Structures are given as structure tokens and as C-alpha cells.
Tab-separated table of C-alpha atoms and ligand atoms in Angstrom:
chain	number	residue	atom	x	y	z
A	1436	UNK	CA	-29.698	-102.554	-84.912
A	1437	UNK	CA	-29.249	-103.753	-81.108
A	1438	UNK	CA	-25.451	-104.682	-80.946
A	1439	UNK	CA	-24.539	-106.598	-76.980
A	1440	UNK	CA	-21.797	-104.274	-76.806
A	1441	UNK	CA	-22.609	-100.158	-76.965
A	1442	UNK	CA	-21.624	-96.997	-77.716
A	1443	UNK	CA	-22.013	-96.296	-73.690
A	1444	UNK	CA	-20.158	-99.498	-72.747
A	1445	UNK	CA	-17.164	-98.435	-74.670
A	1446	UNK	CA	-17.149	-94.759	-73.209
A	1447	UNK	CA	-17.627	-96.308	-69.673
A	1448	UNK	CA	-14.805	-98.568	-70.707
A	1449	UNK	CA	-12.365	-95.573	-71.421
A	1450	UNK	CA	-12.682	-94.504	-68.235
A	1451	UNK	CA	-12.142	-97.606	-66.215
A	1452	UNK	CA	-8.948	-98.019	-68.151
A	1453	UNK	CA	-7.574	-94.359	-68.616
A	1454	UNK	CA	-5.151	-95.206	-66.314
A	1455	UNK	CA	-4.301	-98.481	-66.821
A	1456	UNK	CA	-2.971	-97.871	-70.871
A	1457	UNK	CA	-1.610	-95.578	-73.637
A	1458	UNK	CA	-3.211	-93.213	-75.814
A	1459	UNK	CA	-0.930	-94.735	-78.715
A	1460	UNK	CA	-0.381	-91.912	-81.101
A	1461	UNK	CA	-1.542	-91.615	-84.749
A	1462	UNK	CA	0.835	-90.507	-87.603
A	1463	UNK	CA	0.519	-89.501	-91.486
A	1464	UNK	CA	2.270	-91.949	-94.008
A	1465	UNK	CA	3.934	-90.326	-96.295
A	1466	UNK	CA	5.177	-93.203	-98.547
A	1467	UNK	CA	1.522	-95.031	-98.054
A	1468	UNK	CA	-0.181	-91.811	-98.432
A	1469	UNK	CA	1.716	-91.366	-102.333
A	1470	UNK	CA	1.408	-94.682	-103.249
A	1471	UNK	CA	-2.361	-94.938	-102.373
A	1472	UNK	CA	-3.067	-91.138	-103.539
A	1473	UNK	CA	-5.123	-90.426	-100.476
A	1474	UNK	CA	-4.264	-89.300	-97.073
A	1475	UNK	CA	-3.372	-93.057	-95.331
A	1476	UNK	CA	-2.834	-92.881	-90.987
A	1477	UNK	CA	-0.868	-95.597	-89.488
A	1478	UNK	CA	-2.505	-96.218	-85.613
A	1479	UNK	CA	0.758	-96.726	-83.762
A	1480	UNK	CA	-0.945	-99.533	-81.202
A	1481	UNK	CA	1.733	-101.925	-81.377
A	1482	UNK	CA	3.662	-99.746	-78.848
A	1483	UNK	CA	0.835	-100.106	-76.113
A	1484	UNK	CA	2.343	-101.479	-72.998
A	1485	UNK	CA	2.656	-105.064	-73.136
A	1486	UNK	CA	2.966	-104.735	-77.036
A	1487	UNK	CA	-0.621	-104.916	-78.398
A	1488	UNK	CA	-3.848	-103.778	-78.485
A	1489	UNK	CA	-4.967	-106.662	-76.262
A	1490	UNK	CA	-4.510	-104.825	-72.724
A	1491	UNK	CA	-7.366	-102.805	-73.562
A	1492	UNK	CA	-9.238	-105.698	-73.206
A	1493	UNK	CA	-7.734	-107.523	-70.582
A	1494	UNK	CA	-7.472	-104.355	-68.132
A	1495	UNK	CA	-11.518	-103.252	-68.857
A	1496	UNK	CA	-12.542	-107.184	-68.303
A	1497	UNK	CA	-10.175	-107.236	-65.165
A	1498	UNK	CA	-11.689	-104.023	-63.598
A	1499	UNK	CA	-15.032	-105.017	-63.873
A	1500	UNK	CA	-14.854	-108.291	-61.719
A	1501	UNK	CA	-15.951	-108.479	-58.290
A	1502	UNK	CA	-14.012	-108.223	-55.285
A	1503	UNK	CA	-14.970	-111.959	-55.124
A	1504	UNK	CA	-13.821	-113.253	-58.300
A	1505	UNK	CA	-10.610	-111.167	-58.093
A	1506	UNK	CA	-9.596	-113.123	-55.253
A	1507	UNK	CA	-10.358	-116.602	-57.089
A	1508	UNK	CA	-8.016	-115.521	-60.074
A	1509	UNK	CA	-8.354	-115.754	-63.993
A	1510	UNK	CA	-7.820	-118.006	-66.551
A	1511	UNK	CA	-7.283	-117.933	-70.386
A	1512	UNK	CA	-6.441	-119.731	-73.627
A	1513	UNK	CA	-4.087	-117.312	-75.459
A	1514	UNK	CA	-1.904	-117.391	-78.395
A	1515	UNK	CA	0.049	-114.793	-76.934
A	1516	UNK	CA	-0.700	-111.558	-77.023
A	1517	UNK	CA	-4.095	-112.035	-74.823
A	1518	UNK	CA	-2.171	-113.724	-72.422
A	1519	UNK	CA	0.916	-111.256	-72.131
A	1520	UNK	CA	-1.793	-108.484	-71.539
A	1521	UNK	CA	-4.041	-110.550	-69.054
A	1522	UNK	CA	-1.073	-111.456	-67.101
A	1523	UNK	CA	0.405	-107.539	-66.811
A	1524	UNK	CA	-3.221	-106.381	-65.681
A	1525	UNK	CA	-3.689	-109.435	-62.956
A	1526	UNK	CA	-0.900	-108.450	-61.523
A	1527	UNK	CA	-1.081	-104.491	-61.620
A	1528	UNK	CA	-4.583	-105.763	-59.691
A	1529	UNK	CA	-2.511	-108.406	-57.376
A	1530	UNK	CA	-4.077	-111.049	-58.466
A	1531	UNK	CA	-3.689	-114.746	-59.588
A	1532	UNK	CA	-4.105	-115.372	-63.489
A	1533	UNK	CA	-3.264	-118.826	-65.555
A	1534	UNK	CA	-2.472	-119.106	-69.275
A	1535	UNK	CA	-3.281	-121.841	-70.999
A	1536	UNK	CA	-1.792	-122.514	-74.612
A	1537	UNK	CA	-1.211	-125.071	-77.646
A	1538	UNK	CA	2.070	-126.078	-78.599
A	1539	UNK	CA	2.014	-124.016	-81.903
A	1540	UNK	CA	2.674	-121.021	-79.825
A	1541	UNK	CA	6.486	-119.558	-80.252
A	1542	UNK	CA	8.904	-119.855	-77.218
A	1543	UNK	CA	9.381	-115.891	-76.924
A	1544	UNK	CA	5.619	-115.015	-76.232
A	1545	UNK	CA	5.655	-118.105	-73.698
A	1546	UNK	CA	8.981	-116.708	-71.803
A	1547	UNK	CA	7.337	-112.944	-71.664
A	1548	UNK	CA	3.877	-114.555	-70.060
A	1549	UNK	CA	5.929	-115.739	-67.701
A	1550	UNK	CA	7.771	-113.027	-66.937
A	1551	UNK	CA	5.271	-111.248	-66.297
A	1552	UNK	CA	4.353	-113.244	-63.695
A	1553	UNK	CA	1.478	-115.381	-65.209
A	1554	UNK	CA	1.258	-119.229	-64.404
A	1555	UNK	CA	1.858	-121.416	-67.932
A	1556	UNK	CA	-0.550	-124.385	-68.528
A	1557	UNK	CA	0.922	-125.879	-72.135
A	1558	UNK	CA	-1.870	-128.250	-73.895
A	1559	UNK	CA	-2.456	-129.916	-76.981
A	1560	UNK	CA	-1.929	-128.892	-80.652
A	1561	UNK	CA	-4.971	-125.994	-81.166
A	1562	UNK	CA	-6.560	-123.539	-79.277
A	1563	UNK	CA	-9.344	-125.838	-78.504
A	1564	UNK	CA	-7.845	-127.888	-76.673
A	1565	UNK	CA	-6.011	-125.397	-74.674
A	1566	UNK	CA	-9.788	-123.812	-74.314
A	1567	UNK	CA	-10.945	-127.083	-72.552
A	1568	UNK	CA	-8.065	-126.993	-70.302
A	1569	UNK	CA	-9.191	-123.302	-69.059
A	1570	UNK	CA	-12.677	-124.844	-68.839
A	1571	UNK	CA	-11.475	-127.896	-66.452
A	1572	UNK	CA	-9.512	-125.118	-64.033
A	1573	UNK	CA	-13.104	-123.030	-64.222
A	1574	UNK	CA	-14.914	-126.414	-62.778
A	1575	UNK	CA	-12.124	-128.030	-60.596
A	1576	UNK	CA	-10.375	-125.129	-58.973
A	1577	UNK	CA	-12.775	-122.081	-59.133
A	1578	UNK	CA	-10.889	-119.620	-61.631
A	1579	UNK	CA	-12.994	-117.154	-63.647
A	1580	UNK	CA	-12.358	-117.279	-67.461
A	1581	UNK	CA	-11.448	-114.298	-69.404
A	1582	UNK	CA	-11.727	-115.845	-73.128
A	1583	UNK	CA	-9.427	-113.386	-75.626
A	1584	UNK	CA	-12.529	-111.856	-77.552
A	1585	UNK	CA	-15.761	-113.125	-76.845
A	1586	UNK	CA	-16.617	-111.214	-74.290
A	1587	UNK	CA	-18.568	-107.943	-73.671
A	1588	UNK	CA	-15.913	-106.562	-71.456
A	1589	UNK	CA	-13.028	-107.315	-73.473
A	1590	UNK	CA	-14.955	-105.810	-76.689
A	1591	UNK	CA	-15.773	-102.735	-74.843
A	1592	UNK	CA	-12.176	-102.281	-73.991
A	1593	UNK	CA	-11.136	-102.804	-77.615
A	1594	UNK	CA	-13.236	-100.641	-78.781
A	1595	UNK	CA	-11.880	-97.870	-77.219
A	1596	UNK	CA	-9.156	-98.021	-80.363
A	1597	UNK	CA	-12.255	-97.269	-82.208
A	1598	UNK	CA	-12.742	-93.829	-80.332
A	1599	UNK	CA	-9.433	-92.856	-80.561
A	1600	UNK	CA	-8.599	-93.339	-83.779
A	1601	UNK	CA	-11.689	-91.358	-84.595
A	1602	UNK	CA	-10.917	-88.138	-82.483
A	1603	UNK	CA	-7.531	-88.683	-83.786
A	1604	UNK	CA	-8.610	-88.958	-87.413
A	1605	UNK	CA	-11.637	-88.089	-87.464
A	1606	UNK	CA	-12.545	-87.457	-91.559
A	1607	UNK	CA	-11.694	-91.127	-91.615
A	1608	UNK	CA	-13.716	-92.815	-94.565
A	1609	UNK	CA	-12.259	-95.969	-94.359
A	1610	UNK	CA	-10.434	-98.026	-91.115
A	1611	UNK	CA	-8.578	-101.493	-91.470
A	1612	UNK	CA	-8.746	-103.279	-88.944
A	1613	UNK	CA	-7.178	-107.330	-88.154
A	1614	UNK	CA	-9.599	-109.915	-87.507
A	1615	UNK	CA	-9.257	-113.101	-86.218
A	1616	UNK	CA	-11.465	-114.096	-83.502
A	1617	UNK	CA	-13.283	-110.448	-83.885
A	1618	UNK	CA	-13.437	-108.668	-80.713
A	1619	UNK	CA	-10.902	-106.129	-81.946
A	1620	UNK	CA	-12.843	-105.264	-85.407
A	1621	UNK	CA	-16.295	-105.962	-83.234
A	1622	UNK	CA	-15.037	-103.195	-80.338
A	1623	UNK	CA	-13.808	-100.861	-83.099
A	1624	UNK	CA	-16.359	-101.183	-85.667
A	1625	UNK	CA	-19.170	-100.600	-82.737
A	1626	UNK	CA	-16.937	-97.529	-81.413
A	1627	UNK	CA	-16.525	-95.946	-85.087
A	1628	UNK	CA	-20.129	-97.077	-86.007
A	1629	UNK	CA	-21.747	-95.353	-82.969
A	1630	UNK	CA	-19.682	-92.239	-83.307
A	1631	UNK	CA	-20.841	-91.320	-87.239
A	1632	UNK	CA	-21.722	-94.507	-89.176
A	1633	UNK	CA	-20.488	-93.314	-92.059
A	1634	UNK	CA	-16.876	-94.310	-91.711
A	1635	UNK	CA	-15.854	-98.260	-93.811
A	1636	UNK	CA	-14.443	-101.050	-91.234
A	1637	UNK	CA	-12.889	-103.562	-93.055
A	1638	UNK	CA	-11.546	-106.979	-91.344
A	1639	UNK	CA	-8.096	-108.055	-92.249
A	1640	UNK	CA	-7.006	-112.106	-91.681
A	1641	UNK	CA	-4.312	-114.432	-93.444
A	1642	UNK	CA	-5.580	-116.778	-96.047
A	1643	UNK	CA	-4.240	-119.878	-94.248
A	1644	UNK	CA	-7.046	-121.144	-91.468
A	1645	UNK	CA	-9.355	-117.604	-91.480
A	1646	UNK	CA	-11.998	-118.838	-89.319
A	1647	UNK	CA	-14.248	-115.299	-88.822
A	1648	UNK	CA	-14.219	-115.485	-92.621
A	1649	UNK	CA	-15.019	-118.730	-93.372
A	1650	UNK	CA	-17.945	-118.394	-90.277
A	1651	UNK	CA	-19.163	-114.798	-92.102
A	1652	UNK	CA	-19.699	-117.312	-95.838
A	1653	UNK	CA	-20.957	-120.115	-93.911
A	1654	UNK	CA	-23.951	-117.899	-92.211
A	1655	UNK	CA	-22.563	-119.805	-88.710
A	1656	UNK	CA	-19.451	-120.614	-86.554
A	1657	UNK	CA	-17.396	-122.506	-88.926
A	1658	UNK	CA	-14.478	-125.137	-87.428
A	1659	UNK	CA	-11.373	-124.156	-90.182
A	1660	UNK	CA	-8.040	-126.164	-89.709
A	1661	UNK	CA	-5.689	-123.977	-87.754
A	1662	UNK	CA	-2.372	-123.935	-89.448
A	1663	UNK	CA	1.337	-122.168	-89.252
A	1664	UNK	CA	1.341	-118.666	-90.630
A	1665	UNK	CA	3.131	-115.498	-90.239
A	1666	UNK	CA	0.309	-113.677	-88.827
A	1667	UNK	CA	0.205	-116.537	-85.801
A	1668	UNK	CA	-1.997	-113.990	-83.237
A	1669	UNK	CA	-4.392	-114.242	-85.963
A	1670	UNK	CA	-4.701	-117.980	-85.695
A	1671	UNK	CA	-7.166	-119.637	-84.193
A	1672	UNK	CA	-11.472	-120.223	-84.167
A	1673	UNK	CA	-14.146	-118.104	-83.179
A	1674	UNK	CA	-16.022	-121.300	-81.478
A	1675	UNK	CA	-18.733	-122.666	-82.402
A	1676	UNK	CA	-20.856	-121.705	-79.328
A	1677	UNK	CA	-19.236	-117.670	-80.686
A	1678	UNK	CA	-22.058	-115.483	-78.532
A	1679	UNK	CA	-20.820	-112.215	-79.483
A	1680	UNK	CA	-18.494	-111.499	-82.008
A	1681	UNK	CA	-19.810	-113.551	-84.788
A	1682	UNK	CA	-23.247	-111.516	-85.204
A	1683	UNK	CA	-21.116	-108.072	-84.697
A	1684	UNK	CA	-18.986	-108.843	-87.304
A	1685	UNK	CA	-21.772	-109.955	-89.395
A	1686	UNK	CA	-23.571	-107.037	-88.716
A	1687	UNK	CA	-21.083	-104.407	-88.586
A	1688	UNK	CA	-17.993	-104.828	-90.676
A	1689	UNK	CA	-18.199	-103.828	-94.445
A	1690	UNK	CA	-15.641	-106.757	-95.547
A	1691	UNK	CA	-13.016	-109.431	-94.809
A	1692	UNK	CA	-10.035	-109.521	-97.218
A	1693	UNK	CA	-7.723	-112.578	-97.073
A	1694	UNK	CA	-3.868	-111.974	-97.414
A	1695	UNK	CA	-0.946	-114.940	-98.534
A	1696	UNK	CA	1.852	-115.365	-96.244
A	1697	UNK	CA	4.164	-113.364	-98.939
A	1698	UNK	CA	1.705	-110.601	-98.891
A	1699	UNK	CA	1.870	-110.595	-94.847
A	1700	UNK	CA	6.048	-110.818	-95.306
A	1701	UNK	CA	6.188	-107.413	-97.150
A	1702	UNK	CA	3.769	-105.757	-94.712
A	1703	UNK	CA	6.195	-105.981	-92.107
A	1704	UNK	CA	9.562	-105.565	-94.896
A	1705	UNK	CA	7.322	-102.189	-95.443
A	1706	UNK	CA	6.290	-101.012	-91.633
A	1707	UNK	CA	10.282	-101.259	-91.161
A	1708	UNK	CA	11.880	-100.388	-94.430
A	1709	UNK	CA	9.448	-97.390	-94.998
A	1710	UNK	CA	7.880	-96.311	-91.633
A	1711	UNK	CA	10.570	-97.360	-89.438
A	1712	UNK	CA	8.295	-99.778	-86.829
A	1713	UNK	CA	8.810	-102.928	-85.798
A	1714	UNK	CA	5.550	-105.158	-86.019
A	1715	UNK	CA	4.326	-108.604	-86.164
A	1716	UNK	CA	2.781	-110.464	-88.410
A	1717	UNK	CA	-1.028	-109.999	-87.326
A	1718	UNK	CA	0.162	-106.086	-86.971
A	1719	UNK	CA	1.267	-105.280	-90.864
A	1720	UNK	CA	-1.845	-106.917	-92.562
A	1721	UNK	CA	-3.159	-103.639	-93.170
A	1722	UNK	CA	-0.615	-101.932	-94.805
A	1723	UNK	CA	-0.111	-105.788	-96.513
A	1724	UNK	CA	-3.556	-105.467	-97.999
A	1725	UNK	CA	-2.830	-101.810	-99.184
A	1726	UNK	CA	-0.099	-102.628	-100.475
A	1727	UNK	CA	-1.554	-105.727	-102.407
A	1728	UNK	CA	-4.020	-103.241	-104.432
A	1729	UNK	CA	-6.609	-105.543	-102.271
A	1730	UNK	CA	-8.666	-102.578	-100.901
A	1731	UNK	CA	-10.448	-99.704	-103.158
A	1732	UNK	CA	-9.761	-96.387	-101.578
A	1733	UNK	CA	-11.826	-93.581	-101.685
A	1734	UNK	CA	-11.030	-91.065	-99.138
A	1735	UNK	CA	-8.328	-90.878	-95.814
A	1736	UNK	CA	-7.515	-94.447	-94.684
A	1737	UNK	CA	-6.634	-95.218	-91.202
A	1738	UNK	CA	-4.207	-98.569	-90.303
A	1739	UNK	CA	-4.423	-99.920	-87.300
A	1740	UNK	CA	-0.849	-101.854	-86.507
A	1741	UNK	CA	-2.159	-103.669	-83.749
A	1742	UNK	CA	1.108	-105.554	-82.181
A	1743	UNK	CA	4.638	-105.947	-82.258
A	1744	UNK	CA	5.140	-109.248	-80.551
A	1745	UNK	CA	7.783	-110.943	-83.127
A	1746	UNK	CA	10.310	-113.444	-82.839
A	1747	UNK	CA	13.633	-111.223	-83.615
A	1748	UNK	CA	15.299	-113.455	-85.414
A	1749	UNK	CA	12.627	-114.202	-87.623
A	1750	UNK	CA	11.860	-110.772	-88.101
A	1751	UNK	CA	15.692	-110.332	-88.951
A	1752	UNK	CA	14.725	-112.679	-91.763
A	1753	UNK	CA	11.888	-111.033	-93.523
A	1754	UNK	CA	13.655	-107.772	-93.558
A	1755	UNK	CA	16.646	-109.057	-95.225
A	1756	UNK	CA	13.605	-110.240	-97.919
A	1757	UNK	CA	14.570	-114.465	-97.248
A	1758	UNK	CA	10.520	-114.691	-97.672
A	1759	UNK	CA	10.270	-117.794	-94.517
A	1760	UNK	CA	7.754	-120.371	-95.128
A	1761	UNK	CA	5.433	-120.484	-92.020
A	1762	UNK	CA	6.302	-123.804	-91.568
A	1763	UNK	CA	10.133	-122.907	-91.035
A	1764	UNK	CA	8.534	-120.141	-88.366
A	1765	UNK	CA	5.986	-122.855	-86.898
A	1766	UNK	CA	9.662	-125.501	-86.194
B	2163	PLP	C1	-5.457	-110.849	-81.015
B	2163	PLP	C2	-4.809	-110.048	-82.044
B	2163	PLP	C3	-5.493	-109.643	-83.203
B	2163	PLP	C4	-6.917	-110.072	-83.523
B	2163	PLP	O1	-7.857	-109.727	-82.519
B	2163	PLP	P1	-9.262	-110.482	-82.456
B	2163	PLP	O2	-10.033	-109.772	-81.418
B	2163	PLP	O3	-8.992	-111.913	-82.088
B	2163	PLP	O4	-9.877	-110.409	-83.813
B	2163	PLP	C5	-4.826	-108.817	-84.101
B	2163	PLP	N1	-3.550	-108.437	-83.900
B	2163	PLP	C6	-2.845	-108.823	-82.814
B	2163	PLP	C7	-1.447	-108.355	-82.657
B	2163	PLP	C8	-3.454	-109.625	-81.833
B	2163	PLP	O5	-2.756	-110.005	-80.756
């Protein structure tokens, strides 16, 4: 099987971003690990600069522009976390990025894009239509578009999760893995894959609006109604021109399993009661679907907690176990 992003692009990846991110570390959970009755690994990613996975991405897509397009600047539709880690590696390379987002997006990510230097473009009620903003500054004023996961350079970067996690763990027989638009789980699963197929990847998405999953049963990019959850960096479509990430998936994870909002809730009542680590939503749905008896075990498990980008407050909430309705999150 020919995947579009490689073993060798991933390695090369590593490289062009050793410098630019953390080596997050991975540790042995106890309490998981007894509960489960094999040997489960949390992947501590949610305490990468910028707090998530997503700078892998963003720094590896950055680095490989030309001098040229570095000078026009980038643009992005983001939820969040894509456009927190964009905006940190424009400016570590000086130059101009724009983030372009729906409505649905919660005030604290918006303040920290900004913060971090990034202009904020605010449109519509769904990603798409914060997408066809980014395409209109791409036409009109020249800026070069870093989408959030379809992309070979942003895959390669996030797949170099996928070779840390296993040198870091490396009798790994099974890796979980959050999936929502896919290059995470498409990066990882090629990494993992390439390194000694023998190892399980297994997508993790919330119930309410998972588009990758409705796509994968549909045999084709699937349009799913995007609606208020807990795990909001998981919200959002793959597109229905998806190049990439669509046929990796397809091709190279082993399953998708769905999770309720309450499920979601006591992943992250567990990741701070239990492990002591503060995630979001989109971060705890692997020790959610553990913890849900949702995924046979067979051998060491690794969990990747892939951000920690929460609203405080609402955060407060959950822990106290006042399960929130997403729609109280969403007002
Ligand atoms: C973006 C994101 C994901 C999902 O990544 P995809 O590449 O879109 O599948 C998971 N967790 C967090 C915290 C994210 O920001």
C-alpha cells in the first residue's frame, strides 16, 4: 500500500522540527493499568508548547515553505488548537499568519490566538464557512493556506507522535489515538505502521457530529451536522474535496469508536482525579473509551492525551462531577 505521506517524510519531519517542539514524555498508569489488567501508557502531549499536539504540524508545514511564501503569510480555519499552534510557529519564523474561525469557538482559545500574535478573522456558524473565508484571503490578498489536517506537511509533522510513542513504548500492541479531521491518527498510524505494522491504531471521536466516521461508513466524504460537544477540537468535517486523510484513515486505522458527552466528562474527571493532568475534552477520549469497556485489550495500550486547551471554569465543573450539557458549554 502507497500512502501520500511516508515513513521518510515523517523522519525528515523530525528533524526539521527537533528544535522547534517537545519530546513530551510517556508515563505508566497505574490506576488504568489495574483496571484494564494490562500495562496502559498515557502520552503526556497535552503539555507540548502551545498546549497540543497541533504544533507538530504547524511548525513542519511552516518550515517547509519558501522564502517566497513566508513573506506572503498564512492563513487557516481553526477551531483552536490549529490556530494557537500556527500562530506560535509564524511568529517564531517572523512571519504574518491569519485565523479564521466560526462563532462556536470558546472565547479563551480566541484570546490565546491572539495573544500570540495571530490576526482573528470571526465568520459564520461552522467551519465551512470560516474555510471559505481563508479561501477568499488565498485569492484576494495572496496568503498561503495551511488547512489543520489535510495536508502532507502537517501529517508528516503529526506523525512524528507516532515515532515517539513507539521508541518510547515500543511493545505497544495497541495505540488510541483522537480523530476528527484525521491528520493526527493518519500521521501516527503511518509513523507506527511503517515502524512494525503490527501495532492496533484505533481512532477516537464524540458521538455528536463524527464526520471521519460517518465518511469511513459512507465509503466517501460525508457532510455530518456540526454540533456543541465537550470534545469541541474534535468538531468539525473532513471536506468533501478530503485529498489525504480520508483514504489514510481508510486504509490504515483498525477502528473508530464513538464516545457520549458523559463518557467524554469522566475522561477528563479521571485524567485529573486519578493521573493528576489537566486535559480537554478532545484530550481524555482515550482513557474515556477505556474506561467505557469500549475497546478489547490484548496487550500494553498506549493513550495519547493530545491537548489541554479547556475553559477553566468549565473544567472546574466536570471535576466537581455537575455532568454540563454541551449546550450549557456551547452558550
Ligand atoms: C485537532 C485536535 C485533535 C484531532 O486531530 P485531527 O488531525 O483533526 O484528527 C485531537 N485533539 C486535539 C486536542 C486537537 O486539537
Amino acid at each position: 500500500m502507497t500512502c501520500a505521506v511516508a515513513l521518510a517524510d515523517i523522519r525528515s519531519a523530525r528533524d526539521r522540527i527537533a528544535n522547534k517542539v517537545e519530546r513530551t514524555p510517556t508515563v505508566h498508569s497505574q490506576n488504568l493499568s489495574q483496571h484494564l489488567g494490562v500495562p496502559v501508557y498515557l502520552k503526556l502531549e497535552h503539555r507540548q508548547t502551545t498546549g497540543s499536539f497541533k504544533l507538530r504540524g504547524a511548525s513542519n508545514a511552516v518550515a517547509s515553505l519558501s522564502a517566497e511564501e513566508k513573506a506572503r503569510g498564512v492563513v487557516a480555519a481553526s477551531t483552536g488548537n490549529h490556530g494557537r499552534a500556527l500562530a506560535h510557529a509564524a511568529k517564531l519564523e517572523g512571519m504574518r499568519a491569519v485565523i479564521c474561525m466560526s462563532r462556536l469557538v470558546p472565547g479563551n482559545k480566541l484570546d490565546d490566538i491572539r495573544r500570540l500574535g495571530a490576526e482573528i478573522r470571526i465568520v459564520g456558524n461552522s467551519q465551512d464557512d470560516a474555510q471559505q473565508e481563508v479561501e477568499r484571503l488565498v485569492t484576494q490578498e495572496g496568503l498561503v493556506m495551511l488547512p489543520p489536517f489535510d495536508h502532507p506537511a502537517v501529517i508528516a509533522g503529526q506523525g512524528t507522535l507516532g515515532l515517539e510513542m513507539i521508541e518510547q513504548v515500543p511493545e505497544a500492541a495497541l495505540v488510541l489515538v483522537p480523530l476528527s479531521g484525521g491528520g493526527l491518527a493518519s500521521g501516527i498510524a503511518a509513523a507506527i505502521k511503517g515502524v512494525g505494522p503490527r501495532t492496533k491504531i484505533i481512532g477516537v471521536s464524540m458521538a455528536r457530529g463524527a464526520a471521519m466516521k460517518a465518511s469511513l461508513d459512507a465509503g466517501k466524504p460525508v457532510l455530518v451536522e456540526e454540533l456543541p460537544t465537550l470534545a469541541d477540537s474534535l468538531g468539525g468535517g473532513i471536506g468533501l474535496d478530503n485529498r489525504l486523510t480520508f483514504a489514510m484513515c481508510r486504509d490504515l486505522l483498525d477502528d473508530v469508536i464513538l464516545l457520549s458527552e458523559e463518557e467524554i466528562s469522566d475522561g477528563i474527571r479521571h485524567a485529573y482525579a486519578r493521573e493528576r493532568e489537566i486535559v480537554e475534552g478532545a484530550g481524555a477520549v482515550g482513557i474515556a473509551a477505556l474506561l467505557a469497556g469500549k475497546v478489547t485489550v490484548s496487550g500494553p495500550v498506549v493513550v495519547l492525551l493530545s491537548g489541554r486547551n479547556i475553559d477553566m471554569g468549565l473544567h472546574r465543573t466536570i471535576i466537581c462531577g455537575d455532568a454540563p450539557s454541551a449546550a450549557e458549554h456551547a452558550a
